[in-house]
Coordinates of C-alpha atoms and ligand atoms in Angstrom, one line a residue:
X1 CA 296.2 -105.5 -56.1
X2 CA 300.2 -104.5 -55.6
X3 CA 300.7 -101.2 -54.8
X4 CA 302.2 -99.0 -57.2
X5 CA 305.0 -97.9 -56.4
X6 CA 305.6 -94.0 -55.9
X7 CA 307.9 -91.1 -56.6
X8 CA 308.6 -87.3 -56.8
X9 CA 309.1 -86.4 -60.6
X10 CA 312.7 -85.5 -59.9
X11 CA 313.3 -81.7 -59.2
X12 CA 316.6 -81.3 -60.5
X13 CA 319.0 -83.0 -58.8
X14 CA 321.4 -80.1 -59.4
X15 CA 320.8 -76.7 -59.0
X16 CA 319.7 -74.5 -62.0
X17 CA 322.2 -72.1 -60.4
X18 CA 324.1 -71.5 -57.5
X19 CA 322.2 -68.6 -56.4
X20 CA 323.5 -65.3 -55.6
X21 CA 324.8 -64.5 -51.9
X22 CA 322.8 -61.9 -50.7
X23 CA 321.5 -60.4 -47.4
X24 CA 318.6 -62.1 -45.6
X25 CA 315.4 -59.7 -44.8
X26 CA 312.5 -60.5 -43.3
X27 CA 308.9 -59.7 -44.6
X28 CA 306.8 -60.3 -42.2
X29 CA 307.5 -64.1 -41.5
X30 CA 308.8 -64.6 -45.1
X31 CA 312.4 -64.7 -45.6
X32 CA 313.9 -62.9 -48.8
X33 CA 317.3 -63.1 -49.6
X34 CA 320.3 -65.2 -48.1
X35 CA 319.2 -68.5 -49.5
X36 CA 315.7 -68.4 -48.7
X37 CA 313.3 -69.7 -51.4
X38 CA 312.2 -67.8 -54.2
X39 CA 308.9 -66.0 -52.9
X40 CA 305.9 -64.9 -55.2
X41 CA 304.2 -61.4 -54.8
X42 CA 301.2 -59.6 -56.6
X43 CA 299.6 -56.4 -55.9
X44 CA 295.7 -55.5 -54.9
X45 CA 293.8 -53.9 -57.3
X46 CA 291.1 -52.9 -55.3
X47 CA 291.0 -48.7 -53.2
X48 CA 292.9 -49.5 -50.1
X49 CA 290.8 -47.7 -48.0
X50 CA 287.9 -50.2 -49.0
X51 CA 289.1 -52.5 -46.4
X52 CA 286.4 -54.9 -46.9
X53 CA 287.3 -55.3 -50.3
X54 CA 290.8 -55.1 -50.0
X55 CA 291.2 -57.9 -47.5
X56 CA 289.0 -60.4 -50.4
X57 CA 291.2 -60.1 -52.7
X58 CA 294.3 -60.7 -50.0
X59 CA 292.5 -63.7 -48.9
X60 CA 291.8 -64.4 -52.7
X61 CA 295.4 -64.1 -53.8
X62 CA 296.5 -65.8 -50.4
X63 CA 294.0 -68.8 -51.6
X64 CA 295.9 -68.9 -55.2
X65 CA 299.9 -69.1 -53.2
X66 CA 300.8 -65.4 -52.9
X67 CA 303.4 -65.0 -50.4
X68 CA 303.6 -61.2 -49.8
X69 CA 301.3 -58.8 -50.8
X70 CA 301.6 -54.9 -52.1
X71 CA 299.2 -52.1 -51.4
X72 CA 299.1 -48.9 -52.8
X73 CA 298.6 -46.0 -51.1
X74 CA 297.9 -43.1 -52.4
X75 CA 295.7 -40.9 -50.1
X76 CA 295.4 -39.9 -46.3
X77 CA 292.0 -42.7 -46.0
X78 CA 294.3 -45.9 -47.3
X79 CA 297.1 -45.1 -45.2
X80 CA 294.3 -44.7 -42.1
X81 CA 293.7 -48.3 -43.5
X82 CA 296.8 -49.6 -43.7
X83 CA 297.1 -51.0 -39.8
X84 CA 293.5 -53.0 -40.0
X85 CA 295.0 -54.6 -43.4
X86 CA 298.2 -55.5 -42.1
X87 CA 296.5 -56.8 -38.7
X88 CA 294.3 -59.3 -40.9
X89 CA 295.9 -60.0 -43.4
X90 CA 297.2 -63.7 -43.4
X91 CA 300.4 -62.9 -45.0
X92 CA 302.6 -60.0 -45.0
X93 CA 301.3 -56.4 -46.1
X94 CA 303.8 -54.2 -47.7
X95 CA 302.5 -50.4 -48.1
X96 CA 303.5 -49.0 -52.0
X97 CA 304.6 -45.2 -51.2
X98 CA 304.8 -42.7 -53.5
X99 CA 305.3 -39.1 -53.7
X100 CA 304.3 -38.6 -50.0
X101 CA 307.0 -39.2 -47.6
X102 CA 304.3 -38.8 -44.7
X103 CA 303.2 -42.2 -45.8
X104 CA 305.8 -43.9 -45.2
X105 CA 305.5 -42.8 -41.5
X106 CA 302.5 -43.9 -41.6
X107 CA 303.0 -47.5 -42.5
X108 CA 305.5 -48.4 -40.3
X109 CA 303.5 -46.8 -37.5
X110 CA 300.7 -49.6 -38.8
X111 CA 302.9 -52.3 -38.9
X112 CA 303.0 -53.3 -42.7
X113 CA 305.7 -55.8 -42.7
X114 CA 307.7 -53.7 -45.7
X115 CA 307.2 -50.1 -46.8
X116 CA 308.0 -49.8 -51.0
X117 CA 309.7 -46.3 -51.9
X118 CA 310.4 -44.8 -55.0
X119 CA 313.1 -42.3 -55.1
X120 CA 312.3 -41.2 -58.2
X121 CA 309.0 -39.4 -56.9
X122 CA 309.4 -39.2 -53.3
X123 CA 309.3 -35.1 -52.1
X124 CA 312.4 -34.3 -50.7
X125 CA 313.3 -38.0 -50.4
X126 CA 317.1 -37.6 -49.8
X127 CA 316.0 -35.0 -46.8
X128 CA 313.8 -37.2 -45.3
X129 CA 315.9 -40.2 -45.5
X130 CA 317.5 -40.3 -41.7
X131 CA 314.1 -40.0 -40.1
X132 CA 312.8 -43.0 -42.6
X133 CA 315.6 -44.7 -41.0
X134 CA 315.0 -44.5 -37.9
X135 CA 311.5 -44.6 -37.6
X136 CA 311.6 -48.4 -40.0
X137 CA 315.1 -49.4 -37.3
X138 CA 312.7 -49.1 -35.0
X139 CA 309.7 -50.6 -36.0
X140 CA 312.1 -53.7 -37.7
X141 CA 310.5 -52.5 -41.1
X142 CA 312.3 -52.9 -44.1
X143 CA 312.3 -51.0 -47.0
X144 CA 312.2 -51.9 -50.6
X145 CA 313.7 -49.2 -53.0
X146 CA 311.8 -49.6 -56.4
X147 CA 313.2 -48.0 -58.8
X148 CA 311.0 -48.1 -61.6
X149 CA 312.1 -46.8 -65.3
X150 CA 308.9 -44.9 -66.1
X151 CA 309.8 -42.2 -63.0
X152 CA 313.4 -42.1 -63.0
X153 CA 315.0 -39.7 -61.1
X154 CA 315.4 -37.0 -62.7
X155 CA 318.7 -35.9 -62.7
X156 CA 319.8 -39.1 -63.7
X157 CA 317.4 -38.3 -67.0
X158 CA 319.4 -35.5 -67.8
X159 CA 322.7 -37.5 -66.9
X160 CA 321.6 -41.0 -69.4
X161 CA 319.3 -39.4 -71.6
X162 CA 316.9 -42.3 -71.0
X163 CA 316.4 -45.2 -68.1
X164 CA 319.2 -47.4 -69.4
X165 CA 320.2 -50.1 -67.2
X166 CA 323.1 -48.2 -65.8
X167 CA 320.7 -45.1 -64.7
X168 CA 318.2 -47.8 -63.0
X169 CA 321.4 -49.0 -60.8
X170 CA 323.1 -45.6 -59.7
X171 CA 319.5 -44.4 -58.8
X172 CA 318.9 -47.4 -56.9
X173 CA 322.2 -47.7 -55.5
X174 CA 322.7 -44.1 -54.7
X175 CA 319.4 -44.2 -52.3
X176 CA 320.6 -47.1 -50.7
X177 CA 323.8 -45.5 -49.7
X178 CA 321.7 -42.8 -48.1
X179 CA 320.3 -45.2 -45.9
X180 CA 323.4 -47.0 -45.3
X181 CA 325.0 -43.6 -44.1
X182 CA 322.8 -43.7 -41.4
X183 CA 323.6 -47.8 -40.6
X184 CA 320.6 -48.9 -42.1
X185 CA 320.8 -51.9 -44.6
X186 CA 317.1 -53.7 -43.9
X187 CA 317.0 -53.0 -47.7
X188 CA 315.9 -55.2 -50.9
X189 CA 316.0 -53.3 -54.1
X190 CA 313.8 -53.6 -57.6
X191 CA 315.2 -51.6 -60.9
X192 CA 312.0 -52.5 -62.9
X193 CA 311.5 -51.4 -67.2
X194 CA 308.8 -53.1 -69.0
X195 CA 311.2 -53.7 -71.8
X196 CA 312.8 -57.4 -70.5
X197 CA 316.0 -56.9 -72.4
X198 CA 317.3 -53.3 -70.4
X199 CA 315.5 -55.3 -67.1
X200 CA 317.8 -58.4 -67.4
X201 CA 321.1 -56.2 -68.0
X202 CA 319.7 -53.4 -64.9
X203 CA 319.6 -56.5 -62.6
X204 CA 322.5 -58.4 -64.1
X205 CA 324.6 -55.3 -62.9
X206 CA 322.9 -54.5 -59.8
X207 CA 323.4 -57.9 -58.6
X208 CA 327.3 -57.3 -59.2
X209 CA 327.4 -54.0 -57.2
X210 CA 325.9 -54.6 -53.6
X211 CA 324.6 -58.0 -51.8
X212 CA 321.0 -56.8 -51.0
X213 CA 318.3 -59.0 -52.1
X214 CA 316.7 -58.3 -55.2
X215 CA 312.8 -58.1 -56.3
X216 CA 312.6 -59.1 -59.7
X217 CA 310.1 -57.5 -62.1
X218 CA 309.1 -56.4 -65.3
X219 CA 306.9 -53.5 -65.0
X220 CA 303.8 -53.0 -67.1
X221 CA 304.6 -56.3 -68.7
X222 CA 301.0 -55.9 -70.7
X223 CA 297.9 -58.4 -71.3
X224 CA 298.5 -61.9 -69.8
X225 CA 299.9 -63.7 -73.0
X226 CA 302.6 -61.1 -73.5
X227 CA 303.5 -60.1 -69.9
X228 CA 303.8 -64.1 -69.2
X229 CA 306.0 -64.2 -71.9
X230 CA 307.8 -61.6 -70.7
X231 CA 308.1 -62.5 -67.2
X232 CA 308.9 -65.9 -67.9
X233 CA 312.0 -64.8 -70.1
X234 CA 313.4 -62.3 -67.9
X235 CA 313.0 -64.2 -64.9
X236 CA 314.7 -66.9 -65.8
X237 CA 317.4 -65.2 -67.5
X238 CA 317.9 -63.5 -64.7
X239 CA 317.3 -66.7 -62.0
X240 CA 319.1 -69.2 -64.2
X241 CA 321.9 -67.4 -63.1
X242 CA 321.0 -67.7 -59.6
X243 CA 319.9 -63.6 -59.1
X244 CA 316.1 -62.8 -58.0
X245 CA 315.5 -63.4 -54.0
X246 CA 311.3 -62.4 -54.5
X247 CA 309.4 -62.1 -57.6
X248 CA 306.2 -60.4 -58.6
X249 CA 304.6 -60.8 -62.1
X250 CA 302.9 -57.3 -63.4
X251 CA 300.0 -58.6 -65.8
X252 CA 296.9 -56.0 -67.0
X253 CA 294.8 -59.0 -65.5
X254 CA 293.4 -60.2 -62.2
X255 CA 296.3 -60.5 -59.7
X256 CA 295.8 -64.2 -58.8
X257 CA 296.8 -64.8 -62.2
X258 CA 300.0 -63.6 -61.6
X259 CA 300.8 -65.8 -58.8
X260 CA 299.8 -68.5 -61.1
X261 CA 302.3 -67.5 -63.8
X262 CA 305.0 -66.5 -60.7
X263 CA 304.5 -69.8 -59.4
X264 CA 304.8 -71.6 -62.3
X265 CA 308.1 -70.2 -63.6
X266 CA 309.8 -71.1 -60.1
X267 CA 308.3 -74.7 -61.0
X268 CA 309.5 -74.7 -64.3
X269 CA 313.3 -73.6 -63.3
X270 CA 312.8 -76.6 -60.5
X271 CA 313.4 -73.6 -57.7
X272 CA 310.2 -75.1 -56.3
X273 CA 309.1 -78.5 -55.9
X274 CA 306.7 -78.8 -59.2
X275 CA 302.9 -80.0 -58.9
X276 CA 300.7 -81.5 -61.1
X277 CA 302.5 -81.6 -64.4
X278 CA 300.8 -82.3 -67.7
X279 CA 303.4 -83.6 -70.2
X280 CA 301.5 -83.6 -73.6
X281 CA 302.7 -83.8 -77.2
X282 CA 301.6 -80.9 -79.6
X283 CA 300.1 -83.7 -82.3
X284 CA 300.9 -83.9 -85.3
X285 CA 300.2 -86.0 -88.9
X286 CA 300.9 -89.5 -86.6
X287 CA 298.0 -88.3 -84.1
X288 CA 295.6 -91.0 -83.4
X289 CA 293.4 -89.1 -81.3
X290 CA 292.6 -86.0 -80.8
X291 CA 295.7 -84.9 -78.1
X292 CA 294.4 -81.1 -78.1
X293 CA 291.3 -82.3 -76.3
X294 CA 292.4 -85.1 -74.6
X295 CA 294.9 -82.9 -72.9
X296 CA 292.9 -80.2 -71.9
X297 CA 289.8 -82.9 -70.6
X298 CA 293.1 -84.5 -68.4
X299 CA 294.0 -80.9 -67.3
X300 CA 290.9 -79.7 -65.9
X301 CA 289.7 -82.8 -64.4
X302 CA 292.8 -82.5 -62.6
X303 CA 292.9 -79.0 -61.5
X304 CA 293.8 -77.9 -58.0
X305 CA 295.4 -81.1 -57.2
X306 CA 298.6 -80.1 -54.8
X307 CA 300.5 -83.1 -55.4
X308 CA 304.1 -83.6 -57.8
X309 CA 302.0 -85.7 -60.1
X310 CA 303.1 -86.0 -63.8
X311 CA 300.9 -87.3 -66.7
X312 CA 301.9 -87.3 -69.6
X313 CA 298.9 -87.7 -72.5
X314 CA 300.5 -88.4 -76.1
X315 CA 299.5 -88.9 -79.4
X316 CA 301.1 -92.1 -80.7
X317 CA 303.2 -94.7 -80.3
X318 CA 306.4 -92.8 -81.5
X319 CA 307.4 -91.3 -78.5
X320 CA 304.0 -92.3 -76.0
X321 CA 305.1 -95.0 -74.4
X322 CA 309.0 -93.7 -73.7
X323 CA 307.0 -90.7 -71.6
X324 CA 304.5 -92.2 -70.5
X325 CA 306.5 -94.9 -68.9
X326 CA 308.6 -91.7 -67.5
X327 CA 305.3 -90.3 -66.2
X328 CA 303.5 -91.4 -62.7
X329 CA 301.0 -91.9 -65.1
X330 CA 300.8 -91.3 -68.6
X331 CA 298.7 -92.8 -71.9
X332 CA 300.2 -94.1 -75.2
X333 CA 297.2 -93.7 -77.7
X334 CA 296.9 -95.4 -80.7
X335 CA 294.5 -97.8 -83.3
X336 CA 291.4 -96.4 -81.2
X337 CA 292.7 -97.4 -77.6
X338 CA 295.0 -96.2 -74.8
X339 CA 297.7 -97.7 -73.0
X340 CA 297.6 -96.8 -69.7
X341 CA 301.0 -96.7 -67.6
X342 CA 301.3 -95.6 -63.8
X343 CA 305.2 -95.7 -62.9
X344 CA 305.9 -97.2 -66.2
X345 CA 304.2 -100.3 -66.2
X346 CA 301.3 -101.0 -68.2
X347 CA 298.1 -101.7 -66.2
X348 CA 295.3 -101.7 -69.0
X349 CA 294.7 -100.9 -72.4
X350 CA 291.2 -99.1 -73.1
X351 CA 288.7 -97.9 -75.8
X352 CA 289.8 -94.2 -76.5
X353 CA 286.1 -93.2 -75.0
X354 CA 287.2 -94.4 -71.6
X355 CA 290.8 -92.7 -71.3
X356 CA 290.4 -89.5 -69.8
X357 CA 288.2 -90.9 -67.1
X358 CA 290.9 -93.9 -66.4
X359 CA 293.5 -91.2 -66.1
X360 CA 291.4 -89.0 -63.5
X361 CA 290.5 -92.3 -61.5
X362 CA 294.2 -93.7 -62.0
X363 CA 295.5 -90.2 -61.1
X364 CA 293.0 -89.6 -57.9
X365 CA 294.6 -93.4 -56.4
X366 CA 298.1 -92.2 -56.7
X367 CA 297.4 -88.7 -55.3
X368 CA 294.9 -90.0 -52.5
X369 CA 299.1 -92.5 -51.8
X370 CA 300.8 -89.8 -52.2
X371 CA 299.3 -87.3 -49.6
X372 CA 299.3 -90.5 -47.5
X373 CA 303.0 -90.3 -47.6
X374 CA 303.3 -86.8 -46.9
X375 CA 304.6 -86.6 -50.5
X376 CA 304.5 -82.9 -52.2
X377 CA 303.4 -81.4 -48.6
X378 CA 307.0 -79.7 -47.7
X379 CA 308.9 -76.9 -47.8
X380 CA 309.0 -76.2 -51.7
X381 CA 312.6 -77.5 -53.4
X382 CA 314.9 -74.9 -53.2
X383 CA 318.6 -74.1 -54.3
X384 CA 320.5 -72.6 -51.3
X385 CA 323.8 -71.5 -52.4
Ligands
SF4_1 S1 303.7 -88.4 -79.8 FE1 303.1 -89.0 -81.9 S2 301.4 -87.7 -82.3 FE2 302.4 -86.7 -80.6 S3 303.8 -85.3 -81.6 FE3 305.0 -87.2 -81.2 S4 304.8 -88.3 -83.1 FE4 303.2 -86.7 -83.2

């Protein structure tokens, strides 16, 4: 038999965006900022001070392609947690602080890789500032101010009226000038609202008025459907103009689903190299099979394959066999039968019954090549301005 031959479905071959210069940080051993690729952060759900617990659903969302990981920390027994977490953890902890400054102490003393603020709620936070400073300078910690519109600062309340986007900035911005006054710019900055419109412009402007790196979020984006919805527009409003440096989706569902949505919007905006990709048509009065089902029997006897594999399953022989040829692999369906393509040739024609298990076999051959060839086991793509 020849061997097929192979290829990356093209990540764009230019940028989506030049992205934004910003500062580098590091979290832990992930870059964010300065060029680095887009990372992908979500947030335990579980009480931090349940270590056991907390650390399953770490390795859980570690498992599903998390990059960095948030804990809250709300009382005395999950900041007595905090260094175990951190220590075991296999990617970087960062400790969510609010209202207690004394927390913050604490999880730089137990090494999180990034402590979250929020100014709006912190007591005293502009007094405490210079010793946060020093104490994260010297522990190489950086901090994250998260501005978030729901707990505003608020004087700046009384100043706006309501968390517009210009309110979200100056509180952000003002807080990091604090820091800066005392030579401290380890700093990325999130100005979060759960409405994606007032998010896109907070951010838009932000991104004009200082070079940290910025966390992109919608807060409380709400159930999966909508908040992926959400997400997915702000985001790439926001990183089709090249601003976002680390990017967490807020769903009211389990967190590993939010890495799956994160990571698919950086595929789908070719920020990282894409994996398996199922190109199917929606159907439609030409339809000579049933492509709702056929596409979703491709899809799951596919799923968790790692490698840039596109397969494109269509309905008819209008636009079938220009995709499928397009495709690493692909079926044209039509009269009862399938064309089969791999890398646009056709290899064999069969009975509609047999199709979906001739694209899993045909799929697991060029997959079993492709890791072979080291192909889809990199760095993900990424635009570097
Ligand atoms: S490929 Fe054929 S069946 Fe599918 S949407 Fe296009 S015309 Fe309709």
């Amino acid at each position: 038999m020849t061997a097929v031959p192979l290829g990356v479905p093209e990540v764009p071959a230019r940028p989506i965006a030049e992205r934004r210069v910003s500062r580098r940080i590091q979290v832990g051993p992930v870059a964010v900022g300065g060029g680095a690729p887009v990372s992908v952060q979500s947030m335990t759900t579980t009480r931090t001070s349940d270590i056991g617990a907390t650390l399953q659903q770490i390795a859980e969302l570690t498992a599903s392609g998390c990059q960095i990981v948030r804990v809250a920390c709300p009382t005395q027994d999950d900041a007595d947690a905090l260094a175990t977490i951190a220590r075991k953890s296999q990617i970087p902890v960062i400790a969510d602080i609010h209202f207690q400054p004394k927390y913050v102490f604490a999880a730089i003393e137990a090494g999180c890789a990034a402590v979250r603020v929020n100014p709006g709620n912190i007591k005293q936070f502009d007094d405490r500032v210079k010793e946060i400073a020093q104490a994260a300078q010297d522990h190489g910690t950086p901090i994250r101010i998260g501005v978030n519109a729901g707990s505003l600062d608020r004087r700046l309340l009384q100043k706006y009226g309501k968390a517009t986007p210009e309110a979200l900035v100056e509180s952000a911005l003002w807080e990091a000038s604090l820091f800066e006054e005392h030579g401290f710019r380890d700093i990325k900055i999130s100005v979060k609202h759960n409405d994606p419109v007032v998010m896109i412009e907070a951010y838009r402007q932000l991104a004009e008025q200082c070079d940290y790196p910025l966390h992109l979020g919608v807060t409380e984006a709400g159930p999966a459907f909508q908040g992926t919805i959400k997400s997915a527009v702000a985001f790439g409003a926001l990183l089709s103009r090249g601003i976002g440096d680390t990017i967490r989706v807020s769903l009211s569902a389990p967190p590993a689903e939010e890495v799956k949505v994160g990571i698919q919007i950086l595929e789908s905006l070719g920020l990282r190299q894409r994996r398996l990709e199922i190109v199917s048509c929606p159907s439609c009065g030409r339809a000579q099979v049933d492509v709702y089902k056929l596409a979703d029997e491709v899809t799951a006897g596919l799923e968790g394959m790692e490698v840039p594999l596109r397969v494109a399953v269509m309905g008819c022989v209008v636009n079938g066999p220009g995709e499928a040829r397009e495709a690493d692999l692909g079926v044209a369906s039509g009269n009862g039968k399938g064309q089969i393509f791999v890398k646009g040739e056709v290899i064999k024609t069969v009975p509609e019954s047999k199709i979906v298990e001739t694209l899993i076999e045909e799929a697991m051959k060029i997959a079993e090549q492709m890791e072979q060839d080291g192909v889809g086991s990199g760095e993900p793509a990424v635009t570097v301005s």
